[in-house]
CSV table of C-alpha atoms in Angstrom, one decimal:
chain,number,residue,atom,x,y,z
A,1,MET,CA,-38.9,17.1,-5.3
A,2,GLU,CA,-37.3,16.4,-8.7
A,3,LYS,CA,-34.0,17.6,-7.5
A,4,LEU,CA,-34.2,15.3,-4.4
A,5,PHE,CA,-35.0,12.4,-6.6
A,6,LEU,CA,-32.3,13.1,-8.9
A,7,LYS,CA,-29.8,13.3,-6.0
A,8,LYS,CA,-30.9,10.0,-4.7
A,9,PHE,CA,-30.9,8.3,-8.1
A,10,LEU,CA,-27.4,9.7,-9.3
A,11,LYS,CA,-25.9,9.0,-5.9
A,12,ASN,CA,-26.6,5.2,-6.7
A,13,ILE,CA,-25.4,4.7,-10.2
A,14,PHE,CA,-21.9,5.8,-10.5
A,15,SER,CA,-18.8,4.1,-9.0
A,16,ASP,CA,-16.5,7.3,-9.0
A,17,THR,CA,-16.6,10.6,-7.2
A,18,PHE,CA,-18.4,13.4,-9.3
A,19,GLU,CA,-20.2,16.7,-9.1
A,20,VAL,CA,-23.6,17.9,-10.0
A,21,GLN,CA,-24.4,21.3,-11.3
A,22,PHE,CA,-28.4,21.7,-11.4
A,23,TRP,CA,-30.6,23.9,-13.6
A,24,ASP,CA,-30.5,26.5,-10.8
A,25,GLY,CA,-26.8,26.7,-10.5
A,26,THR,CA,-26.3,24.9,-7.3
A,27,THR,CA,-23.8,22.0,-7.3
A,28,GLU,CA,-23.3,19.0,-4.9
A,29,LYS,CA,-20.5,16.4,-4.6
A,30,PHE,CA,-21.2,12.7,-4.4
A,31,GLY,CA,-18.6,10.5,-3.1
A,32,GLU,CA,-15.2,10.8,-1.5
A,33,GLY,CA,-11.8,12.1,-2.8
A,34,ASP,CA,-11.0,13.9,-6.1
A,35,ILE,CA,-13.9,14.6,-8.4
A,36,LYS,CA,-13.5,12.6,-11.6
A,37,PHE,CA,-16.1,14.2,-13.8
A,38,LYS,CA,-19.1,16.8,-13.5
A,39,ILE,CA,-22.7,16.4,-14.6
A,40,LEU,CA,-24.5,19.5,-15.9
A,41,ILE,CA,-28.4,19.3,-15.5
A,42,ASN,CA,-29.4,22.3,-17.5
A,43,LYS,CA,-33.4,21.7,-17.4
A,44,HIS,CA,-35.8,19.7,-15.2
A,45,LEU,CA,-35.9,15.9,-16.0
A,46,SER,CA,-38.9,14.3,-15.3
A,47,LYS,CA,-39.0,11.7,-12.5
A,48,SER,CA,-41.7,9.5,-14.1
A,49,ASP,CA,-39.8,9.4,-17.4
A,50,ILE,CA,-36.6,8.2,-15.6
A,51,ILE,CA,-38.5,5.6,-13.7
A,52,LYS,CA,-40.2,4.3,-16.8
A,53,ASP,CA,-37.0,4.2,-19.0
A,54,PRO,CA,-33.8,5.7,-17.9
A,55,PHE,CA,-32.1,4.6,-21.1
A,56,LEU,CA,-34.4,6.6,-23.3
A,57,THR,CA,-34.7,9.4,-21.0
A,58,PHE,CA,-31.1,10.1,-20.4
A,59,GLY,CA,-30.1,9.4,-24.0
A,60,GLU,CA,-32.8,11.8,-25.4
A,61,ALA,CA,-31.7,14.5,-22.5
A,62,TYR,CA,-28.0,14.3,-23.8
A,63,MET,CA,-29.1,14.6,-27.4
A,64,ASN,CA,-31.0,17.9,-26.6
A,65,ASN,CA,-28.3,19.3,-24.1
A,66,ILE,CA,-30.7,19.0,-21.2
A,67,ILE,CA,-27.7,17.2,-19.7
A,68,ASP,CA,-24.0,17.5,-20.4
A,69,PHE,CA,-20.9,16.2,-19.1
A,70,GLU,CA,-17.4,17.8,-18.1
A,71,GLY,CA,-15.1,14.8,-18.5
A,72,ASN,CA,-14.5,11.9,-20.8
A,73,ILE,CA,-17.8,10.6,-21.7
A,74,GLN,CA,-16.8,7.1,-22.3
A,75,GLU,CA,-15.2,6.9,-18.9
A,76,ILE,CA,-18.3,8.5,-17.3
A,77,ILE,CA,-20.4,5.8,-18.9
A,78,GLU,CA,-17.8,3.2,-17.7
A,79,SER,CA,-18.3,4.6,-14.1
A,80,VAL,CA,-21.9,3.6,-14.3
A,81,TYR,CA,-21.2,0.1,-15.7
A,82,LYS,CA,-18.6,-0.5,-12.9
A,83,ASN,CA,-21.5,-0.2,-10.5
A,84,LYS,CA,-23.2,-3.7,-10.8
A,85,ASP,CA,-26.5,-2.2,-9.2
A,86,SER,CA,-26.9,0.6,-11.9
A,87,PHE,CA,-29.7,0.5,-14.4
A,88,LEU,CA,-27.2,-0.1,-17.4
A,89,HIS,CA,-27.0,-3.8,-15.9
A,90,LYS,CA,-30.9,-4.2,-15.8
A,91,ALA,CA,-32.1,-3.6,-19.2
A,92,SER,CA,-34.4,-6.7,-19.0
A,93,LEU,CA,-36.5,-4.8,-16.4
A,94,PHE,CA,-37.6,-2.3,-19.3
A,95,GLU,CA,-38.3,-5.0,-21.9
A,96,LYS,CA,-42.0,-5.0,-21.5
A,97,LEU,CA,-42.0,-1.3,-22.8
A,98,TYR,CA,-40.1,-2.1,-26.0
A,99,LYS,CA,-42.0,-2.8,-29.2
A,100,ILE,CA,-40.7,-5.6,-31.2
A,101,THR,CA,-41.1,-4.9,-35.2
A,102,PRO,CA,-41.4,-8.1,-37.2
A,103,HIS,CA,-38.2,-8.6,-39.1
A,104,SER,CA,-39.9,-9.0,-42.5
A,105,VAL,CA,-37.7,-8.6,-45.6
A,106,LYS,CA,-39.4,-5.2,-46.2
A,107,ASN,CA,-38.8,-4.2,-42.5
A,108,SER,CA,-35.3,-5.4,-42.5
A,109,LYS,CA,-34.4,-3.3,-45.7
A,110,LYS,CA,-36.0,-0.2,-44.2
A,111,ASP,CA,-33.9,-0.8,-40.9
A,112,ILE,CA,-30.5,-1.2,-42.5
A,113,GLN,CA,-31.2,1.7,-44.8
A,114,TYR,CA,-31.9,4.0,-41.9
A,115,HIS,CA,-28.6,3.6,-40.4
A,116,TYR,CA,-26.2,2.7,-43.5
A,117,ASP,CA,-27.9,5.1,-45.9
A,118,LEU,CA,-26.8,8.2,-44.1
A,119,GLY,CA,-24.3,8.5,-47.0
A,120,ASN,CA,-21.0,7.0,-48.0
A,121,ASP,CA,-19.6,10.5,-47.6
A,122,PHE,CA,-20.6,10.5,-43.9
A,123,TYR,CA,-19.0,7.3,-43.0
A,124,LYS,CA,-15.8,8.2,-45.1
A,125,LEU,CA,-15.2,11.0,-42.7
A,126,TRP,CA,-14.4,8.9,-39.7
A,127,LEU,CA,-14.0,5.2,-41.0
A,128,ASP,CA,-10.5,4.4,-42.2
A,129,GLU,CA,-9.6,3.9,-45.9
A,130,THR,CA,-11.1,0.5,-46.0
A,131,MET,CA,-14.5,1.8,-45.3
A,132,ILE,CA,-15.0,-1.3,-42.8
A,133,TYR,CA,-17.7,-0.6,-40.1
A,134,SER,CA,-17.0,-3.6,-37.9
A,135,CYS,CA,-14.6,-4.5,-35.3
A,136,ALA,CA,-10.9,-4.3,-36.2
A,137,TYR,CA,-8.1,-6.6,-35.0
A,138,PHE,CA,-5.1,-4.9,-33.4
A,139,LYS,CA,-2.0,-7.2,-33.5
A,140,THR,CA,-0.3,-4.6,-31.5
A,141,ARG,CA,-1.6,-1.5,-29.6
A,142,LYS,CA,0.5,0.5,-32.0
A,143,ASP,CA,-1.5,-0.5,-35.1
A,144,SER,CA,-3.4,2.2,-36.8
A,145,LEU,CA,-7.1,1.6,-37.3
A,146,TYR,CA,-6.4,1.1,-41.1
A,147,GLN,CA,-3.9,-1.5,-40.3
A,148,ALA,CA,-6.1,-3.2,-37.8
A,149,GLN,CA,-8.9,-3.5,-40.4
A,150,LEU,CA,-6.5,-5.0,-42.8
A,151,ASN,CA,-5.5,-7.4,-40.2
A,152,LYS,CA,-9.3,-8.3,-39.5
A,153,VAL,CA,-9.9,-9.0,-43.1
A,154,ASP,CA,-6.8,-11.2,-43.2
A,155,HIS,CA,-7.6,-13.0,-39.9
A,156,ILE,CA,-11.0,-14.1,-41.1
A,157,LEU,CA,-9.9,-15.1,-44.6
A,158,LYS,CA,-7.5,-17.2,-43.3
A,159,LYS,CA,-9.9,-18.7,-40.7
A,160,LEU,CA,-12.2,-19.7,-43.7
A,161,ASN,CA,-9.1,-21.6,-45.3
A,162,LEU,CA,-9.6,-20.5,-48.7
A,163,HIS,CA,-8.6,-22.1,-51.9
A,164,PRO,CA,-8.6,-21.0,-55.6
A,165,ASN,CA,-12.0,-21.1,-57.5
A,166,GLU,CA,-13.8,-21.7,-54.5
A,167,THR,CA,-17.1,-19.5,-54.0
A,168,LEU,CA,-17.4,-17.3,-51.2
A,169,LEU,CA,-20.5,-15.6,-49.8
A,170,ASP,CA,-20.4,-12.5,-47.8
A,171,ILE,CA,-23.9,-11.9,-46.1
A,172,GLY,CA,-24.2,-8.2,-45.2
A,173,CYS,CA,-20.8,-7.3,-47.3
A,174,GLY,CA,-20.6,-3.6,-46.1
A,175,TRP,CA,-18.5,-1.6,-48.5
A,176,GLY,CA,-16.7,-4.8,-49.9
A,177,GLU,CA,-13.3,-4.8,-48.5
A,178,LEU,CA,-13.5,-8.5,-47.6
A,179,ILE,CA,-14.9,-9.8,-50.9
A,180,ILE,CA,-12.5,-7.8,-53.0
A,181,THR,CA,-9.4,-9.0,-50.7
A,182,ALA,CA,-10.5,-12.5,-51.1
A,183,ALA,CA,-10.7,-12.4,-54.6
A,184,LYS,CA,-7.2,-10.7,-55.2
A,185,LYS,CA,-5.5,-12.6,-52.5
A,186,TYR,CA,-7.0,-16.1,-52.8
A,187,GLY,CA,-8.3,-16.5,-56.2
A,188,VAL,CA,-12.1,-17.2,-55.1
A,189,LYS,CA,-15.3,-16.1,-56.7
A,190,ALA,CA,-17.2,-13.9,-54.4
A,191,LEU,CA,-20.8,-12.7,-53.9
A,192,GLY,CA,-21.6,-9.8,-51.4
A,193,ILE,CA,-25.3,-9.1,-50.6
A,194,THR,CA,-26.5,-5.9,-48.7
A,195,LEU,CA,-29.8,-4.1,-48.1
A,196,SER,CA,-28.1,-0.8,-48.2
A,197,ASN,CA,-28.3,1.2,-51.5
A,198,GLU,CA,-25.2,3.2,-50.6
A,199,GLN,CA,-23.0,0.3,-50.0
A,200,PHE,CA,-24.3,-1.6,-53.1
A,201,ASN,CA,-23.3,1.4,-55.4
A,202,LYS,CA,-19.8,1.7,-53.6
A,203,VAL,CA,-19.2,-2.0,-53.9
A,204,ASN,CA,-20.0,-2.0,-57.6
A,205,GLN,CA,-17.7,1.0,-58.1
A,206,ARG,CA,-14.9,-0.9,-56.4
A,207,ILE,CA,-15.4,-4.0,-58.4
A,208,LYS,CA,-14.8,-2.1,-61.5
A,209,GLU,CA,-12.0,0.0,-60.3
A,210,ASN,CA,-10.1,-3.4,-59.5
A,211,ASN,CA,-11.2,-5.1,-62.7
A,212,LEU,CA,-12.9,-7.9,-60.7
A,213,GLU,CA,-16.1,-8.2,-62.7
A,214,ASN,CA,-15.3,-11.8,-63.6
A,215,GLN,CA,-14.7,-12.7,-59.9
A,216,VAL,CA,-16.7,-10.4,-57.6
A,217,LYS,CA,-20.5,-9.7,-57.7
A,218,VAL,CA,-22.7,-7.7,-55.3
A,219,LYS,CA,-26.5,-8.0,-55.1
A,220,LEU,CA,-29.1,-5.8,-53.3
A,221,MET,CA,-31.1,-8.5,-51.6
A,222,ASP,CA,-31.9,-10.1,-48.3
A,223,TYR,CA,-30.3,-13.2,-47.1
A,224,ARG,CA,-33.5,-15.2,-47.2
A,225,GLU,CA,-34.0,-14.3,-50.7
A,226,LEU,CA,-30.8,-15.8,-51.9
A,227,LEU,CA,-32.3,-19.3,-51.4
A,228,LYS,CA,-34.5,-18.7,-54.2
A,229,THR,CA,-31.6,-18.7,-56.7
A,230,GLY,CA,-30.4,-22.3,-55.7
A,231,GLU,CA,-26.9,-21.1,-55.4
A,232,THR,CA,-24.7,-22.9,-52.8
A,233,PHE,CA,-21.2,-21.9,-51.6
A,234,HIS,CA,-17.9,-23.4,-50.3
A,235,ARG,CA,-17.8,-20.6,-47.7
A,236,VAL,CA,-20.1,-18.4,-46.1
A,237,VAL,CA,-19.0,-15.4,-44.0
A,238,SER,CA,-21.1,-12.7,-42.0
A,239,VAL,CA,-19.6,-9.8,-40.2
A,240,GLY,CA,-21.8,-7.7,-37.9
A,241,MET,CA,-25.0,-8.6,-39.7
A,242,ILE,CA,-26.8,-11.1,-37.6
A,243,GLU,CA,-27.3,-8.3,-35.1
A,244,HIS,CA,-29.9,-7.0,-37.6
A,245,VAL,CA,-32.0,-10.2,-38.1
A,246,GLY,CA,-33.9,-10.2,-34.7
A,247,GLN,CA,-34.3,-12.7,-32.2
A,248,LYS,CA,-37.0,-14.6,-33.8
A,249,ASN,CA,-35.1,-14.9,-37.0
A,250,ILE,CA,-31.8,-16.5,-35.5
A,251,PRO,CA,-33.1,-20.0,-36.1
A,252,ILE,CA,-34.0,-19.0,-39.7
A,253,TYR,CA,-30.6,-17.4,-40.2
A,254,MET,CA,-28.8,-20.6,-39.2
A,255,ASN,CA,-31.1,-22.7,-41.3
A,256,THR,CA,-30.5,-20.5,-44.4
A,257,VAL,CA,-26.5,-20.5,-43.9
A,258,SER,CA,-26.7,-24.3,-43.7
A,259,LYS,CA,-28.8,-24.4,-47.0
A,260,LEU,CA,-26.4,-22.1,-48.6
A,261,LEU,CA,-23.3,-24.1,-47.7
A,262,LYS,CA,-22.1,-26.8,-49.9
A,263,PRO,CA,-21.3,-30.2,-48.0
A,264,ASN,CA,-18.2,-29.8,-45.8
A,265,GLY,CA,-18.6,-26.1,-46.3
A,266,ILE,CA,-17.1,-23.6,-43.7
A,267,SER,CA,-18.7,-20.7,-42.3
A,268,LEU,CA,-17.4,-17.8,-40.1
A,269,LEU,CA,-19.8,-15.7,-38.1
A,270,HIS,CA,-18.5,-12.4,-36.8
A,271,CYS,CA,-20.8,-10.7,-34.3
A,272,ILE,CA,-21.7,-8.8,-31.2
A,273,THR,CA,-22.7,-11.2,-28.3
A,274,ALA,CA,-24.6,-10.7,-25.1
A,275,GLN,CA,-24.2,-12.9,-21.9
A,276,ILE,CA,-28.0,-13.2,-21.6
A,277,GLU,CA,-30.8,-12.8,-23.9
A,278,SER,CA,-32.4,-9.2,-23.8
A,279,GLU,CA,-33.8,-6.8,-26.4
A,280,ALA,CA,-31.6,-3.6,-27.1
A,281,ASN,CA,-32.5,-0.5,-24.9
A,282,GLN,CA,-35.1,1.7,-26.4
A,283,TRP,CA,-32.7,4.6,-27.2
A,284,ILE,CA,-30.4,2.4,-29.4
A,285,LYS,CA,-33.6,1.0,-31.2
A,286,ARG,CA,-35.1,4.3,-31.7
A,287,TYR,CA,-32.1,6.5,-32.9
A,288,ILE,CA,-29.4,4.1,-33.9
A,289,PHE,CA,-30.1,0.6,-34.9
A,290,PRO,CA,-34.0,0.0,-35.4
A,291,GLY,CA,-34.8,-3.6,-35.2
A,292,GLY,CA,-31.3,-4.4,-33.5
A,293,TYR,CA,-31.0,-7.4,-31.4
A,294,ILE,CA,-27.8,-8.7,-30.1
A,295,PRO,CA,-27.9,-12.5,-29.5
A,296,SER,CA,-26.3,-14.6,-26.7
A,297,ILE,CA,-23.6,-17.1,-27.3
A,298,ARG,CA,-26.0,-19.8,-26.3
A,299,GLU,CA,-28.6,-18.7,-28.7
A,300,LEU,CA,-26.3,-19.0,-31.6
A,301,VAL,CA,-24.8,-22.4,-30.6
A,302,HIS,CA,-28.1,-23.8,-29.8
A,303,ASN,CA,-29.2,-23.4,-33.3
A,304,MET,CA,-26.3,-25.1,-34.9
A,305,PRO,CA,-26.7,-28.8,-34.3
A,306,GLU,CA,-30.3,-29.2,-35.8
A,307,ASN,CA,-28.9,-27.5,-39.0
A,308,ASP,CA,-25.9,-30.0,-39.2
A,309,LEU,CA,-23.6,-27.2,-38.3
A,310,HIS,CA,-20.5,-28.1,-36.4
A,311,LEU,CA,-18.8,-25.7,-34.1
A,312,ILE,CA,-15.0,-25.9,-34.3
A,313,ASP,CA,-13.7,-22.5,-33.2
A,314,VAL,CA,-14.7,-19.6,-31.1
A,315,GLU,CA,-12.6,-16.3,-30.3
A,316,SER,CA,-13.5,-13.3,-28.3
A,317,LEU,CA,-12.2,-9.9,-29.7
A,318,ARG,CA,-14.1,-7.7,-27.0
A,319,LEU,CA,-11.2,-5.4,-26.3
A,320,HIS,CA,-10.5,-5.1,-29.9
A,321,TYR,CA,-14.0,-3.7,-30.5
A,322,CYS,CA,-13.3,-1.3,-27.6
A,323,LYS,CA,-10.3,0.2,-29.3
A,324,THR,CA,-11.9,0.2,-32.7
A,325,LEU,CA,-14.8,2.3,-31.2
A,326,GLU,CA,-12.4,4.6,-29.4
A,327,SER,CA,-10.7,5.3,-32.8
A,328,TRP,CA,-14.0,6.0,-34.5
A,329,ALA,CA,-15.0,8.3,-31.7
A,330,LYS,CA,-11.9,10.2,-31.9
A,331,ASN,CA,-12.1,10.5,-35.7
A,332,PHE,CA,-15.7,11.5,-35.5
A,333,GLU,CA,-14.7,14.6,-33.0
A,334,GLN,CA,-12.1,15.5,-35.6
A,335,CYS,CA,-14.4,15.9,-38.4
A,336,LEU,CA,-17.4,17.7,-36.8
A,337,ASP,CA,-17.0,20.8,-39.0
A,338,ASN,CA,-17.4,18.5,-42.1
A,339,VAL,CA,-20.4,16.8,-40.5
A,340,ARG,CA,-22.0,20.2,-40.0
A,341,LYS,CA,-21.3,21.1,-43.5
A,342,MET,CA,-23.1,17.9,-44.6
A,343,GLY,CA,-26.3,19.3,-42.9
A,344,PHE,CA,-26.4,17.3,-39.8
A,345,ASP,CA,-27.4,19.3,-36.6
A,346,GLU,CA,-26.1,19.4,-33.2
A,347,THR,CA,-28.6,17.0,-31.9
A,348,PHE,CA,-27.4,14.4,-34.4
A,349,ILE,CA,-23.8,15.2,-33.6
A,350,ARG,CA,-24.6,14.7,-29.9
A,351,MET,CA,-26.5,11.5,-30.6
A,352,TRP,CA,-23.6,9.9,-32.5
A,353,ARG,CA,-21.0,10.9,-29.9
A,354,LEU,CA,-23.2,9.2,-27.3
A,355,TYR,CA,-23.6,6.0,-29.4
A,356,LEU,CA,-19.9,5.6,-30.2
A,357,ASN,CA,-18.7,6.4,-26.6
A,358,SER,CA,-21.3,4.3,-25.0
A,359,CYS,CA,-20.5,1.4,-27.2
A,360,ALA,CA,-16.7,1.7,-26.4
A,361,ALA,CA,-17.7,1.9,-22.7
A,362,SER,CA,-20.0,-1.5,-23.2
A,363,PHE,CA,-17.3,-3.6,-24.6
A,364,HIS,CA,-14.7,-2.2,-22.0
A,365,TYR,CA,-16.7,-2.7,-18.8
A,366,GLY,CA,-20.3,-3.5,-19.9
A,367,VAL,CA,-22.3,-6.5,-20.8
A,368,ILE,CA,-21.6,-7.2,-24.4
A,369,ASP,CA,-18.6,-9.1,-26.4
A,370,LEU,CA,-17.6,-9.8,-29.8
A,371,HIS,CA,-17.1,-13.3,-31.0
A,372,GLN,CA,-16.0,-15.1,-34.2
A,373,PHE,CA,-17.5,-18.5,-34.6
A,374,ILE,CA,-16.2,-21.0,-37.2
A,375,PHE,CA,-18.6,-23.8,-38.1
A,376,THR,CA,-18.8,-26.6,-40.8
A,377,LYS,CA,-21.7,-28.0,-42.7
A,378,GLY,CA,-21.4,-31.5,-41.6
A,379,LEU,CA,-18.0,-33.0,-40.4
A,380,ASN,CA,-15.0,-31.6,-42.3
A,381,ASN,CA,-11.8,-33.7,-41.8
A,382,GLU,CA,-9.7,-31.4,-43.9
A,383,PHE,CA,-9.8,-28.5,-41.7
A,384,PRO,CA,-6.5,-27.7,-39.9
A,385,MET,CA,-6.1,-29.4,-36.5
A,386,THR,CA,-4.4,-26.5,-34.8
A,387,ARG,CA,-4.5,-23.0,-35.1
A,388,ASP,CA,-0.8,-22.7,-36.5
A,389,TYR,CA,-2.1,-21.8,-40.0
A,390,LEU,CA,-3.7,-18.6,-38.7
A,391,TYR,CA,-0.2,-17.0,-37.7
A,392,LYS,CA,2.1,-18.2,-40.5
């Protein structure tokens, strides 16, 4: 009965011809023409678990080698995305199963540390020299990941239209590349905030190495706590951070940014976006990003007017993130021996392989995008009227 159910289920989710090898050694081809990939089902899979939550069931099954693939894992996941009737397009049907954890300051710190405090040495293995863990910007397809990350920082800083001695806040500053570059190249005074101990320590180290103690600071704190200091800034930037605040806190985030900006100040928000409002699937939330939520474009824009935030530019970088993730996935595979030496087991390795490749597939053929929003606090008539300044 389980095999019959699996045959029917698998037949209806892929858009390419494939072969399945079941736990008893039998095989079956699905589709016409050449076989694009092969699925190995090494043990029984529970029908009830699949019906209840296929995201969690198949994610855990791959982690534990209950299922495996012969072929390019990103392309296999894309084959599911290309089928508009597959479960990957129906995450909202399973939302009732998902437990929503309140995004208190304490919980947010715990969630961030779960992912980002795996260790600087771990991330250093497969990120580039900048240690930037967000979408790069490829001016040409020949750009290395390192060059593309430098491009991204340059692109963002140009969009912020910075001037010497202005103040810049980076909410979720990562390992500090953006604030350090901003201080060195534009002469601004920059503050970065993070909830990751590992990132905090690394940024402090980089500030000292670059002799920027008088220009750049980093604090281990939540963005909501910064309001208590009374500080305001000419520019506020956030890269890949709002995905961690939770749906209910999006209005709070926008209100906080508005209060942190000086009149006529400029903010850039760089984040993953969704077409419609939906909680992240349970596998991602349990194993990769606890508390994660991808906002829709309309959610973000809806919360701007009541906070006197004026949207002046939006740019999609969806395919840039696909290429970024493909680079990370390739780098990750090339450093597996070192990952194992650090004490991470095969389940962890398969989990991260699935995460990086499924995200690449999601940006290539899936339901998520990456946008950069530029908005101002009140009307700013000094902002350039065209985009020419970005490309000089």
